[in-house]
Short mmCIF file of N, CA and C in Angstrom, two decimals:
data_model
loop_
_atom_site.label_atom_id
_atom_site.label_comp_id
_atom_site.label_asym_id
_atom_site.label_seq_id
_atom_site.Cartn_x
_atom_site.Cartn_y
_atom_site.Cartn_z
N MET A 1 -8.33 -15.44 82.63
CA MET A 1 -8.56 -14.17 83.30
C MET A 1 -7.30 -13.65 83.97
N ASP A 2 -6.52 -14.54 84.54
CA ASP A 2 -5.28 -14.11 85.18
C ASP A 2 -4.34 -13.47 84.16
N GLU A 3 -4.29 -14.04 82.99
CA GLU A 3 -3.44 -13.50 81.92
C GLU A 3 -3.89 -12.09 81.54
N PHE A 4 -5.20 -11.90 81.46
CA PHE A 4 -5.75 -10.58 81.11
C PHE A 4 -5.38 -9.55 82.18
N ALA A 5 -5.49 -9.89 83.44
CA ALA A 5 -5.17 -8.98 84.54
C ALA A 5 -3.68 -8.64 84.53
N ARG A 6 -2.85 -9.66 84.26
CA ARG A 6 -1.41 -9.43 84.21
C ARG A 6 -1.04 -8.48 83.07
N GLN A 7 -1.64 -8.69 81.91
CA GLN A 7 -1.38 -7.82 80.76
C GLN A 7 -1.86 -6.39 81.03
N ARG A 8 -3.00 -6.30 81.70
CA ARG A 8 -3.55 -4.98 82.02
C ARG A 8 -2.61 -4.22 82.96
N GLU A 9 -2.12 -4.89 84.00
CA GLU A 9 -1.18 -4.26 84.93
C GLU A 9 0.09 -3.82 84.21
N HIS A 10 0.57 -4.68 83.32
CA HIS A 10 1.77 -4.34 82.56
C HIS A 10 1.53 -3.09 81.70
N MET A 11 0.39 -3.03 81.05
CA MET A 11 0.05 -1.88 80.21
C MET A 11 -0.09 -0.61 81.06
N GLU A 12 -0.70 -0.72 82.23
CA GLU A 12 -0.84 0.44 83.11
C GLU A 12 0.52 0.96 83.57
N ARG A 13 1.43 0.03 83.92
CA ARG A 13 2.78 0.44 84.33
C ARG A 13 3.53 1.11 83.18
N SER A 14 3.42 0.53 82.00
CA SER A 14 4.12 1.13 80.86
C SER A 14 3.51 2.50 80.52
N LEU A 15 2.20 2.64 80.69
CA LEU A 15 1.55 3.93 80.47
C LEU A 15 2.07 4.97 81.45
N GLU A 16 2.22 4.59 82.71
CA GLU A 16 2.74 5.51 83.72
C GLU A 16 4.18 5.94 83.40
N THR A 17 5.00 4.98 83.01
CA THR A 17 6.39 5.33 82.68
C THR A 17 6.43 6.26 81.46
N LEU A 18 5.57 6.00 80.49
CA LEU A 18 5.52 6.88 79.31
C LEU A 18 5.08 8.29 79.69
N LYS A 19 4.10 8.38 80.60
CA LYS A 19 3.64 9.69 81.06
C LYS A 19 4.77 10.44 81.77
N ARG A 20 5.52 9.72 82.63
CA ARG A 20 6.63 10.35 83.34
C ARG A 20 7.71 10.83 82.36
N ARG A 21 8.04 10.01 81.38
CA ARG A 21 9.03 10.40 80.38
C ARG A 21 8.57 11.62 79.59
N ALA A 22 7.30 11.62 79.22
CA ALA A 22 6.76 12.76 78.46
C ALA A 22 6.83 14.04 79.30
N ALA A 23 6.50 13.93 80.58
CA ALA A 23 6.55 15.10 81.46
C ALA A 23 7.99 15.61 81.59
N LYS A 24 8.95 14.68 81.76
CA LYS A 24 10.35 15.08 81.86
C LYS A 24 10.81 15.76 80.57
N ASN A 25 10.46 15.16 79.44
CA ASN A 25 10.85 15.74 78.16
C ASN A 25 10.23 17.12 77.97
N GLU A 26 8.98 17.26 78.35
CA GLU A 26 8.29 18.55 78.22
C GLU A 26 8.97 19.61 79.08
N GLU A 27 9.34 19.22 80.30
CA GLU A 27 10.02 20.16 81.19
C GLU A 27 11.39 20.54 80.62
N ALA A 28 12.10 19.55 80.08
CA ALA A 28 13.41 19.83 79.49
C ALA A 28 13.28 20.78 78.29
N VAL A 29 12.25 20.59 77.49
CA VAL A 29 12.02 21.46 76.33
C VAL A 29 11.70 22.88 76.80
N LYS A 30 10.88 23.00 77.84
CA LYS A 30 10.56 24.33 78.38
C LYS A 30 11.82 25.05 78.87
N ILE A 31 12.63 24.33 79.62
CA ILE A 31 13.86 24.93 80.15
C ILE A 31 14.78 25.34 79.01
N ASN A 32 14.91 24.47 78.01
CA ASN A 32 15.75 24.78 76.85
C ASN A 32 15.24 26.01 76.12
N ASN A 33 13.94 26.10 75.93
CA ASN A 33 13.37 27.27 75.25
C ASN A 33 13.58 28.55 76.05
N GLN A 34 13.46 28.46 77.38
CA GLN A 34 13.69 29.63 78.22
C GLN A 34 15.14 30.09 78.12
N LYS A 35 16.08 29.12 78.13
CA LYS A 35 17.49 29.47 78.01
C LYS A 35 17.75 30.16 76.67
N LYS A 36 17.17 29.61 75.62
CA LYS A 36 17.38 30.20 74.29
C LYS A 36 16.78 31.61 74.22
N ALA A 37 15.61 31.78 74.83
CA ALA A 37 14.97 33.10 74.80
C ALA A 37 15.81 34.13 75.55
N THR A 38 16.32 33.76 76.72
CA THR A 38 17.14 34.71 77.47
C THR A 38 18.45 35.01 76.74
N GLU A 39 19.04 33.98 76.14
CA GLU A 39 20.27 34.19 75.38
C GLU A 39 20.02 35.11 74.18
N ASN A 40 18.89 34.90 73.51
CA ASN A 40 18.54 35.76 72.38
C ASN A 40 18.33 37.20 72.83
N ALA A 41 17.69 37.39 73.98
CA ALA A 41 17.47 38.74 74.48
C ALA A 41 18.80 39.43 74.78
N VAL A 42 19.72 38.69 75.38
CA VAL A 42 21.04 39.25 75.68
C VAL A 42 21.76 39.62 74.38
N LEU A 43 21.69 38.73 73.40
CA LEU A 43 22.35 39.01 72.12
C LEU A 43 21.74 40.21 71.41
N ILE A 44 20.42 40.34 71.49
CA ILE A 44 19.76 41.49 70.87
C ILE A 44 20.19 42.78 71.55
N ASP A 45 20.27 42.75 72.89
CA ASP A 45 20.74 43.94 73.62
C ASP A 45 22.16 44.31 73.21
N GLU A 46 23.03 43.29 73.11
CA GLU A 46 24.41 43.55 72.70
C GLU A 46 24.45 44.13 71.28
N LEU A 47 23.63 43.56 70.41
CA LEU A 47 23.59 44.03 69.02
C LEU A 47 23.14 45.48 68.95
N ASN A 48 22.11 45.82 69.71
CA ASN A 48 21.63 47.20 69.72
C ASN A 48 22.69 48.15 70.28
N ALA A 49 23.39 47.71 71.32
CA ALA A 49 24.45 48.55 71.88
C ALA A 49 25.56 48.76 70.86
N LEU A 50 25.91 47.71 70.14
CA LEU A 50 26.95 47.84 69.12
C LEU A 50 26.50 48.74 67.98
N ARG A 51 25.23 48.66 67.62
CA ARG A 51 24.72 49.55 66.57
C ARG A 51 24.78 51.01 67.02
N ARG A 52 24.39 51.26 68.27
CA ARG A 52 24.47 52.63 68.79
C ARG A 52 25.91 53.12 68.78
N GLU A 53 26.81 52.27 69.24
CA GLU A 53 28.22 52.64 69.27
C GLU A 53 28.74 52.91 67.86
N LYS A 54 28.32 52.09 66.92
CA LYS A 54 28.75 52.29 65.52
C LYS A 54 28.26 53.64 65.01
N ARG A 55 26.99 53.96 65.28
CA ARG A 55 26.45 55.25 64.84
C ARG A 55 27.25 56.41 65.44
N LEU A 56 27.55 56.30 66.74
CA LEU A 56 28.32 57.35 67.40
C LEU A 56 29.71 57.50 66.76
N LEU A 57 30.33 56.36 66.49
CA LEU A 57 31.65 56.41 65.88
C LEU A 57 31.60 56.99 64.47
N GLU A 58 30.55 56.65 63.72
CA GLU A 58 30.41 57.21 62.37
C GLU A 58 30.24 58.72 62.43
N VAL A 59 29.44 59.18 63.37
CA VAL A 59 29.24 60.63 63.53
C VAL A 59 30.56 61.28 63.91
N LYS A 60 31.29 60.65 64.82
CA LYS A 60 32.57 61.21 65.26
C LYS A 60 33.56 61.26 64.10
N VAL A 61 33.59 60.21 63.28
CA VAL A 61 34.48 60.19 62.12
C VAL A 61 34.11 61.31 61.16
N GLN A 62 32.80 61.48 60.92
CA GLN A 62 32.37 62.56 60.02
C GLN A 62 32.76 63.92 60.58
N GLU A 63 32.60 64.11 61.88
CA GLU A 63 32.99 65.38 62.49
C GLU A 63 34.48 65.63 62.33
N LEU A 64 35.27 64.61 62.62
CA LEU A 64 36.72 64.77 62.54
C LEU A 64 37.18 65.01 61.10
N THR A 65 36.59 64.29 60.16
CA THR A 65 37.00 64.51 58.76
C THR A 65 36.59 65.90 58.30
N SER A 66 35.42 66.37 58.72
CA SER A 66 35.03 67.72 58.33
C SER A 66 35.94 68.76 58.99
N GLU A 67 36.34 68.52 60.24
CA GLU A 67 37.28 69.43 60.90
C GLU A 67 38.61 69.46 60.16
N VAL A 68 39.08 68.30 59.74
CA VAL A 68 40.34 68.24 59.01
C VAL A 68 40.21 68.98 57.68
N GLN A 69 39.09 68.77 57.00
CA GLN A 69 38.88 69.45 55.72
C GLN A 69 38.81 70.96 55.91
N VAL A 70 38.10 71.40 56.93
CA VAL A 70 38.01 72.83 57.21
C VAL A 70 39.38 73.38 57.55
N GLY A 71 40.14 72.65 58.34
CA GLY A 71 41.49 73.09 58.72
C GLY A 71 42.41 73.21 57.52
N THR A 72 42.34 72.24 56.61
CA THR A 72 43.20 72.32 55.43
C THR A 72 42.76 73.45 54.51
N ARG A 73 41.47 73.71 54.43
CA ARG A 73 40.98 74.82 53.60
C ARG A 73 41.48 76.16 54.16
N LYS A 74 41.41 76.29 55.49
CA LYS A 74 41.87 77.53 56.12
C LYS A 74 43.36 77.74 55.87
N ARG A 75 44.13 76.68 55.98
CA ARG A 75 45.57 76.78 55.76
C ARG A 75 45.87 77.17 54.31
N LYS A 76 45.16 76.57 53.38
CA LYS A 76 45.39 76.88 51.97
C LYS A 76 44.93 78.29 51.65
N GLY A 77 43.93 78.76 52.34
CA GLY A 77 43.40 80.10 52.08
C GLY A 77 44.31 81.21 52.59
N LYS A 78 45.23 80.91 53.50
CA LYS A 78 46.11 81.94 54.07
C LYS A 78 47.10 82.47 53.05
N GLY A 79 47.54 81.66 52.15
CA GLY A 79 48.52 82.11 51.17
C GLY A 79 48.97 80.95 50.32
N ASP A 80 50.01 81.20 49.55
CA ASP A 80 50.52 80.17 48.67
C ASP A 80 51.48 79.22 49.37
N GLU A 81 51.81 79.49 50.60
CA GLU A 81 52.76 78.64 51.31
C GLU A 81 52.11 77.32 51.68
N GLU A 82 52.92 76.29 51.74
CA GLU A 82 52.45 74.95 52.10
C GLU A 82 52.23 74.88 53.60
N PRO A 83 51.23 74.12 54.04
CA PRO A 83 51.05 73.95 55.48
C PRO A 83 52.22 73.16 56.07
N ALA A 84 52.48 73.38 57.33
CA ALA A 84 53.62 72.74 57.98
C ALA A 84 53.46 71.23 58.01
N ASP A 85 52.26 70.74 58.26
CA ASP A 85 52.03 69.30 58.35
C ASP A 85 51.05 68.88 57.28
N VAL A 86 51.55 68.49 56.12
CA VAL A 86 50.70 68.11 55.00
C VAL A 86 50.08 66.75 55.24
N THR A 87 50.76 65.89 55.98
CA THR A 87 50.27 64.54 56.19
C THR A 87 49.09 64.49 57.13
N ALA A 88 48.77 65.54 57.84
CA ALA A 88 47.67 65.53 58.81
C ALA A 88 46.35 65.26 58.13
N ALA A 89 46.17 65.74 56.91
CA ALA A 89 44.91 65.54 56.21
C ALA A 89 44.76 64.11 55.72
N ASN A 90 45.88 63.41 55.52
CA ASN A 90 45.82 62.06 54.96
C ASN A 90 45.89 60.97 56.02
N THR A 91 46.13 61.31 57.25
CA THR A 91 46.21 60.30 58.29
C THR A 91 44.82 59.94 58.77
N PRO A 92 44.62 58.66 59.14
CA PRO A 92 43.30 58.27 59.64
C PRO A 92 43.01 58.91 60.98
N ALA A 93 41.74 59.02 61.27
CA ALA A 93 41.33 59.64 62.53
C ALA A 93 41.76 58.77 63.70
N PRO A 94 42.16 59.37 64.82
CA PRO A 94 42.58 58.58 65.97
C PRO A 94 41.39 57.86 66.59
N ALA A 95 41.71 56.79 67.33
CA ALA A 95 40.65 56.05 68.00
C ALA A 95 40.01 56.93 69.07
N VAL A 96 38.70 56.83 69.18
CA VAL A 96 37.97 57.69 70.10
C VAL A 96 37.28 56.82 71.12
N ASP A 97 37.37 57.19 72.39
CA ASP A 97 36.71 56.46 73.45
C ASP A 97 35.30 57.00 73.60
N VAL A 98 34.31 56.19 73.18
CA VAL A 98 32.92 56.63 73.27
C VAL A 98 32.19 55.91 74.39
N SER A 99 32.92 55.18 75.23
CA SER A 99 32.25 54.44 76.28
C SER A 99 31.61 55.36 77.31
N SER A 100 32.17 56.56 77.48
CA SER A 100 31.62 57.45 78.49
C SER A 100 30.38 58.18 77.99
N SER A 101 30.32 58.46 76.68
CA SER A 101 29.15 59.18 76.16
C SER A 101 28.29 58.23 75.35
N LYS A 102 27.05 58.15 75.70
CA LYS A 102 26.13 57.25 75.02
C LYS A 102 25.52 57.89 73.79
N GLU A 103 25.37 59.21 73.79
CA GLU A 103 24.71 59.89 72.69
C GLU A 103 25.60 61.01 72.17
N PRO A 104 25.45 61.32 70.87
CA PRO A 104 26.28 62.38 70.31
C PRO A 104 25.90 63.74 70.88
N ALA A 105 26.80 64.69 70.74
CA ALA A 105 26.54 66.04 71.23
C ALA A 105 25.39 66.65 70.43
N VAL A 106 24.81 67.71 70.97
CA VAL A 106 23.62 68.32 70.36
C VAL A 106 23.94 68.85 68.97
N ASN A 107 25.08 69.49 68.79
CA ASN A 107 25.42 70.09 67.51
C ASN A 107 26.12 69.14 66.57
N SER A 108 26.25 67.88 66.93
CA SER A 108 26.99 66.96 66.08
C SER A 108 26.02 66.22 65.16
N ARG A 109 25.76 66.82 64.02
CA ARG A 109 24.93 66.17 63.01
C ARG A 109 25.83 65.73 61.88
N PRO A 110 25.53 64.59 61.28
CA PRO A 110 26.36 64.17 60.16
C PRO A 110 26.27 65.20 59.03
N THR A 111 27.41 65.51 58.46
CA THR A 111 27.43 66.50 57.39
C THR A 111 27.38 65.78 56.05
N SER A 112 26.29 65.15 55.79
CA SER A 112 26.13 64.41 54.55
C SER A 112 25.40 65.26 53.54
N ASN A 113 25.68 65.02 52.26
CA ASN A 113 25.00 65.76 51.21
C ASN A 113 23.60 65.21 50.94
N ARG A 114 23.34 64.00 51.39
CA ARG A 114 22.02 63.42 51.20
C ARG A 114 21.01 64.16 52.06
N ARG A 115 19.82 64.28 51.53
CA ARG A 115 18.79 64.99 52.31
C ARG A 115 18.33 64.16 53.49
N THR A 116 17.76 63.00 53.22
CA THR A 116 17.31 62.13 54.30
C THR A 116 17.62 60.69 53.92
N SER A 117 17.78 59.88 54.94
CA SER A 117 18.08 58.48 54.69
C SER A 117 16.80 57.75 54.31
N PRO A 118 16.93 56.60 53.66
CA PRO A 118 15.74 55.83 53.29
C PRO A 118 14.91 55.43 54.51
N ARG A 119 15.58 55.15 55.61
CA ARG A 119 14.86 54.77 56.83
C ARG A 119 13.98 55.92 57.31
N ARG A 120 14.55 57.14 57.29
CA ARG A 120 13.77 58.30 57.71
C ARG A 120 12.58 58.54 56.80
N ARG A 121 12.81 58.38 55.50
CA ARG A 121 11.71 58.57 54.56
C ARG A 121 10.59 57.58 54.82
N ARG A 122 10.95 56.31 55.08
CA ARG A 122 9.92 55.31 55.39
C ARG A 122 9.16 55.68 56.65
N ARG A 123 9.88 56.12 57.68
CA ARG A 123 9.22 56.51 58.93
C ARG A 123 8.25 57.66 58.69
N ARG A 124 8.68 58.64 57.92
CA ARG A 124 7.80 59.77 57.64
C ARG A 124 6.56 59.33 56.89
N ARG A 125 6.72 58.44 55.90
CA ARG A 125 5.56 57.93 55.17
C ARG A 125 4.59 57.23 56.10
N ARG A 126 5.13 56.41 57.01
CA ARG A 126 4.26 55.70 57.95
C ARG A 126 3.49 56.68 58.83
N ARG A 127 4.18 57.71 59.31
CA ARG A 127 3.50 58.70 60.15
C ARG A 127 2.39 59.39 59.39
N ARG A 128 2.65 59.74 58.14
CA ARG A 128 1.61 60.39 57.34
C ARG A 128 0.41 59.47 57.15
N ARG A 129 0.68 58.20 56.88
CA ARG A 129 -0.42 57.25 56.70
C ARG A 129 -1.25 57.14 57.97
N ARG A 130 -0.57 57.10 59.13
CA ARG A 130 -1.30 57.00 60.39
C ARG A 130 -2.17 58.22 60.63
N ARG A 131 -1.67 59.39 60.27
CA ARG A 131 -2.45 60.62 60.45
C ARG A 131 -3.69 60.63 59.59
N ARG A 132 -3.60 60.06 58.40
CA ARG A 132 -4.74 60.03 57.48
C ARG A 132 -5.87 59.15 58.01
N ARG A 133 -5.54 58.14 58.76
CA ARG A 133 -6.55 57.19 59.24
C ARG A 133 -7.44 57.76 60.28
#
């Protein structure tokens, strides 16, 4: 009987230590998951900000290229003389600081020949489907 009691006490102690280890591990996993979730949220925010900035820069590039094209057309339309600065049309657009403006100007629409982007078409289809329901 003494042997049985001793083994039982040993098993109870080992059970308690296992419970404590499991609780510690569970807490560590929770903390790790929370850290990963917050890091992912920060990365998603950064990604969205970069996407917005990219869109703004693309619009700005399109505006500048269209301005350059319009300017060269006007110069060529004046007469047969060569424009003073021929290289202006071939030089890349200067870097633009868009940190101050978050959204493009009201009249700044991309001057693309495409009617609508695939994303817009999908959105419109979804809206139509929702209206039908």
